[in-house]
């Protein structure tokens, strides 16, 4: 999945 | 998701499992800094504010829950478990970590991706994680010999962020316009703080000797 603010990591 | 990030997440999970094993198997938390555990609990709660608002993937949500639950459970054990709490090195674990929290939050107010509550707390969690290991490293230096599980715990905890640095390099090279300056620079600082530990850990592994950090 992807998040608009790029915070797709742990 | 790339191999470096998966390796990083698995190494991070492994460090937590090793710590849980140490506390459960030995019913002792000697050599473990409660302050570092408390800082990590703050890091995860500040970083995963989006846990209930943004769904990224089952994996992402599952791991966030694991990290938050395990860090809180370890802090609870070290504070309230009748047997474990007795082995806490209270007089050695004296790092004044309030300054680490204050400085990280102040920096997050200045340097963040966007000035929103979630982004400021995310930056705060990144800066705080970079220095969260300091109380634990100070405790290791003071407590002389380090038991194997504690040494492995710190080693995997340091190694996971090194894998993340490889992940950011990989993403920077493969994804257009990928930049992650806050996490990248903080990640390098965080991993650098483990440098001397990694050195002594390697020496103890090579000589098959007990891990010992110079005071």
Short mmCIF file of C-alpha atoms in Angstrom, two decimals:
data_model
loop_
_atom_site.label_atom_id
_atom_site.label_comp_id
_atom_site.label_asym_id
_atom_site.label_seq_id
_atom_site.Cartn_x
_atom_site.Cartn_y
_atom_site.Cartn_z
CA UNK A 1 0.00 0.00 0.00
CA UNK A 2 1.03 3.60 -0.38
CA UNK A 3 0.37 6.77 1.67
CA UNK A 4 0.13 10.27 0.23
CA UNK A 5 2.75 11.62 2.61
CA UNK A 6 5.08 8.73 1.83
CA UNK A 7 4.91 7.37 5.36
CA UNK A 8 4.40 3.79 4.24
CA UNK A 9 7.27 2.40 6.34
CA UNK A 10 7.34 1.25 9.96
CA UNK B 1 8.43 -3.34 -0.06
CA UNK B 2 12.00 -4.38 -0.90
CA UNK B 3 14.33 -7.00 0.49
CA UNK B 4 16.27 -4.48 2.59
CA UNK B 5 13.15 -3.13 4.27
CA UNK B 6 11.78 -6.64 4.89
CA UNK B 7 15.14 -7.67 6.36
CA UNK B 8 15.05 -4.54 8.51
CA UNK B 9 11.54 -5.21 9.82
CA UNK B 10 12.33 -8.88 10.49
CA UNK B 11 15.57 -7.95 12.31
CA UNK B 12 13.64 -5.42 14.38
CA UNK B 13 11.00 -8.06 15.20
CA UNK B 14 13.80 -10.50 16.08
CA UNK B 15 15.36 -8.02 18.51
CA UNK B 16 12.01 -7.72 20.30
CA UNK B 17 11.55 -11.51 20.39
CA UNK B 18 15.08 -11.96 21.81
CA UNK B 19 14.34 -9.41 24.54
CA UNK B 20 11.01 -11.07 25.37
CA UNK B 21 12.81 -14.43 25.47
CA UNK B 22 15.46 -13.07 27.82
CA UNK B 23 12.90 -11.62 30.22
CA UNK B 24 10.61 -14.68 30.03
CA UNK B 25 13.33 -17.36 30.15
CA UNK B 26 15.45 -15.81 32.88
CA UNK B 27 12.56 -14.00 34.63
CA UNK B 28 15.11 -11.20 34.85
CA UNK B 29 15.68 -7.82 33.21
CA UNK B 30 19.22 -7.31 34.50
CA UNK B 31 21.32 -5.44 31.98
CA UNK B 32 18.23 -4.00 30.27
CA UNK B 33 17.64 -0.26 30.42
CA UNK B 34 14.01 0.46 31.34
CA UNK B 35 14.54 4.01 30.12
CA UNK B 36 15.38 2.80 26.61
CA UNK B 37 12.26 0.62 26.67
CA UNK B 38 10.15 3.58 27.75
CA UNK B 39 11.66 5.75 25.03
CA UNK B 40 10.82 3.10 22.43
CA UNK B 41 7.24 2.91 23.69
CA UNK B 42 7.01 6.70 23.18
CA UNK B 43 8.62 6.36 19.73
CA UNK B 44 6.03 3.82 18.55
CA UNK B 45 3.03 5.65 20.01
CA UNK B 46 4.17 8.96 18.49
CA UNK B 47 4.99 7.39 15.12
CA UNK B 48 1.87 5.26 14.68
CA UNK B 49 -0.80 7.90 15.36
CA UNK B 50 -2.13 6.97 11.91
CA UNK B 51 -2.77 3.41 13.07
CA UNK B 52 -6.56 3.88 13.13
CA UNK B 53 -6.90 6.60 10.52
CA UNK B 54 -4.88 5.32 7.55
CA UNK B 55 -4.87 1.69 6.45
CA UNK B 56 -1.77 0.86 4.41
CA UNK B 57 -1.68 -2.96 4.55
CA UNK B 58 -2.43 -5.83 6.89
CA UNK B 59 1.32 -6.27 7.37
CA UNK B 60 1.79 -2.60 8.25
CA UNK B 61 -1.06 -2.54 10.76
CA UNK B 62 -0.08 -5.90 12.26
CA UNK B 63 3.57 -4.88 12.80
CA UNK B 64 2.59 -1.53 14.31
CA UNK B 65 0.35 -3.30 16.82
CA UNK B 66 3.15 -5.78 17.63
CA UNK B 67 5.67 -2.97 18.21
CA UNK B 68 3.35 -0.91 20.41
CA UNK B 69 2.07 -3.89 22.40
CA UNK B 70 5.51 -5.45 22.97
CA UNK B 71 7.18 -2.20 24.05
CA UNK B 72 4.37 -1.45 26.53
CA UNK B 73 4.40 -5.05 27.81
CA UNK B 74 8.16 -4.91 28.44
CA UNK B 75 7.88 -1.60 30.29
CA UNK B 76 4.99 -3.05 32.34
CA UNK B 77 7.07 -6.14 33.20
CA UNK B 78 10.06 -4.06 34.27
CA UNK B 79 7.90 -1.82 36.45
CA UNK B 80 5.22 -4.09 37.89
CA UNK B 81 5.97 -7.80 37.36
CA UNK B 82 6.70 -9.00 40.96
CA UNK B 83 9.69 -11.17 39.95
CA UNK B 84 11.15 -9.33 36.93
CA UNK B 85 11.08 -5.88 38.52
CA UNK B 86 13.42 -7.02 41.32
CA UNK B 87 16.28 -7.55 38.83
CA UNK B 88 16.08 -4.07 37.37
CA UNK B 89 19.45 -2.25 37.65
CA UNK B 90 17.82 0.86 39.10
CA UNK B 91 21.05 2.41 40.35
CA UNK B 92 22.80 1.89 36.99
CA UNK B 93 19.96 3.00 34.70
CA UNK B 94 20.23 6.69 35.54
CA UNK B 95 20.48 8.37 32.12
CA UNK B 96 18.49 11.64 32.33
CA UNK B 97 16.44 10.89 29.22
CA UNK B 98 14.09 13.84 29.72
CA UNK B 99 16.56 15.93 27.71
CA UNK B 100 16.45 13.40 24.86
CA UNK B 101 12.65 13.70 24.72
CA UNK B 102 12.70 17.51 25.01
CA UNK B 103 15.42 18.03 22.40
CA UNK B 104 13.76 15.60 19.96
CA UNK B 105 10.42 17.35 20.27
CA UNK B 106 12.00 20.80 19.93
CA UNK B 107 13.81 19.67 16.78
CA UNK B 108 10.56 18.19 15.41
CA UNK B 109 8.86 21.57 15.87
CA UNK B 110 11.57 23.08 13.70
CA UNK B 111 12.29 20.35 11.16
CA UNK B 112 9.36 18.30 9.82
CA UNK B 113 7.80 17.46 6.48
CA UNK B 114 4.56 19.35 7.22
CA UNK B 115 3.48 21.34 10.26
CA UNK B 116 0.63 19.05 11.24
CA UNK B 117 0.21 17.16 14.51
CA UNK B 118 0.80 13.79 12.84
CA UNK B 119 3.88 14.92 10.89
CA UNK B 120 5.48 16.74 13.86
CA UNK B 121 4.95 13.65 16.05
CA UNK B 122 6.34 11.46 13.27
CA UNK B 123 9.52 13.59 13.05
CA UNK B 124 9.69 13.59 16.88
CA UNK B 125 9.55 9.77 16.88
CA UNK B 126 12.32 9.58 14.27
CA UNK B 127 14.66 11.87 16.24
CA UNK B 128 13.84 10.19 19.55
CA UNK B 129 14.48 6.73 18.15
CA UNK B 130 17.92 7.87 16.96
CA UNK B 131 18.98 8.53 20.58
CA UNK B 132 16.74 6.05 22.42
CA UNK B 133 19.56 3.48 22.68
CA UNK B 134 21.82 5.82 24.69
CA UNK B 135 20.53 4.79 28.15
CA UNK B 136 20.96 1.12 27.16
CA UNK B 137 24.55 1.63 25.90
CA UNK B 138 25.46 3.54 29.08
CA UNK B 139 23.97 0.74 31.18
CA UNK B 140 25.99 -1.89 29.26
CA UNK B 141 29.20 0.04 29.89
CA UNK B 142 28.40 0.28 33.61
CA UNK B 143 27.18 -3.25 34.13
CA UNK B 144 30.42 -4.93 33.00
CA UNK B 145 29.76 -8.35 31.52
CA UNK B 146 26.76 -8.56 29.21
CA UNK B 147 24.67 -11.73 28.98
CA UNK B 148 24.32 -13.26 25.51
CA UNK B 149 20.64 -12.50 24.98
CA UNK B 150 21.07 -8.85 25.97
CA UNK B 151 24.02 -8.52 23.58
CA UNK B 152 22.02 -10.12 20.77
CA UNK B 153 19.07 -7.85 21.53
CA UNK B 154 21.18 -4.69 21.16
CA UNK B 155 22.93 -6.07 18.08
CA UNK B 156 19.68 -6.80 16.19
CA UNK B 157 18.19 -3.48 17.33
CA UNK B 158 21.17 -1.67 15.82
CA UNK B 159 21.27 -3.82 12.68
CA UNK B 160 17.63 -3.20 11.72
CA UNK B 161 18.18 0.51 11.08
CA UNK B 162 21.27 -0.29 9.01
CA UNK B 163 19.01 -2.40 6.74
CA UNK B 164 16.61 0.56 6.56
CA UNK B 165 19.45 2.78 5.31
CA UNK B 166 20.03 0.27 2.48
CA UNK B 167 16.26 0.37 1.86
CA UNK B 168 16.30 4.20 1.53
CA UNK B 169 19.28 4.04 -0.85
CA UNK B 170 17.47 1.39 -2.92
CA UNK B 171 14.21 3.42 -3.02
CA UNK B 172 16.13 6.61 -3.84
CA UNK B 173 17.66 4.83 -6.83
CA UNK B 174 14.51 3.08 -8.03
CA UNK B 175 11.66 5.48 -7.22
CA UNK B 176 11.47 8.88 -8.93
CA UNK B 177 11.50 11.81 -6.52
CA UNK B 178 11.91 9.53 -3.46
CA UNK B 179 13.54 11.49 -0.65
CA UNK B 180 13.43 10.67 3.05
CA UNK B 181 15.90 13.19 4.52
CA UNK B 182 14.57 13.27 8.10
CA UNK B 183 14.52 9.48 8.48
CA UNK B 184 17.72 9.04 6.44
CA UNK B 185 19.94 11.43 8.35
CA UNK B 186 18.50 10.34 11.71
CA UNK B 187 18.97 6.69 10.67
CA UNK B 188 22.66 7.28 9.95
CA UNK B 189 23.12 8.99 13.33
CA UNK B 190 21.22 6.16 15.05
CA UNK B 191 23.33 3.44 13.43
CA UNK B 192 26.56 5.37 14.08
CA UNK B 193 25.77 5.37 17.83
CA UNK B 194 26.08 1.57 17.71
CA UNK B 195 29.51 1.70 16.05
CA UNK B 196 31.58 0.94 19.13
CA UNK B 197 29.07 -1.65 20.34
CA UNK B 198 29.27 -3.41 16.95
CA UNK B 199 33.07 -3.35 17.20
CA UNK B 200 33.19 -4.98 20.65
CA UNK B 201 30.38 -7.38 19.66
CA UNK B 202 32.43 -8.48 16.62
CA UNK B 203 35.56 -8.88 18.78
CA UNK B 204 33.67 -11.02 21.31
CA UNK B 205 32.25 -13.12 18.46
CA UNK B 206 35.67 -13.54 16.79
CA UNK B 207 37.46 -14.44 20.02
CA UNK B 208 34.48 -16.40 21.25
CA UNK B 209 34.82 -14.37 24.45
CA UNK B 210 32.31 -12.71 26.75
CA UNK B 211 31.03 -9.37 25.39
CA UNK B 212 32.56 -6.57 27.44
CA UNK B 213 32.28 -2.84 26.80
CA UNK B 214 35.07 -0.66 28.25
CA UNK B 215 33.81 1.59 31.04
#
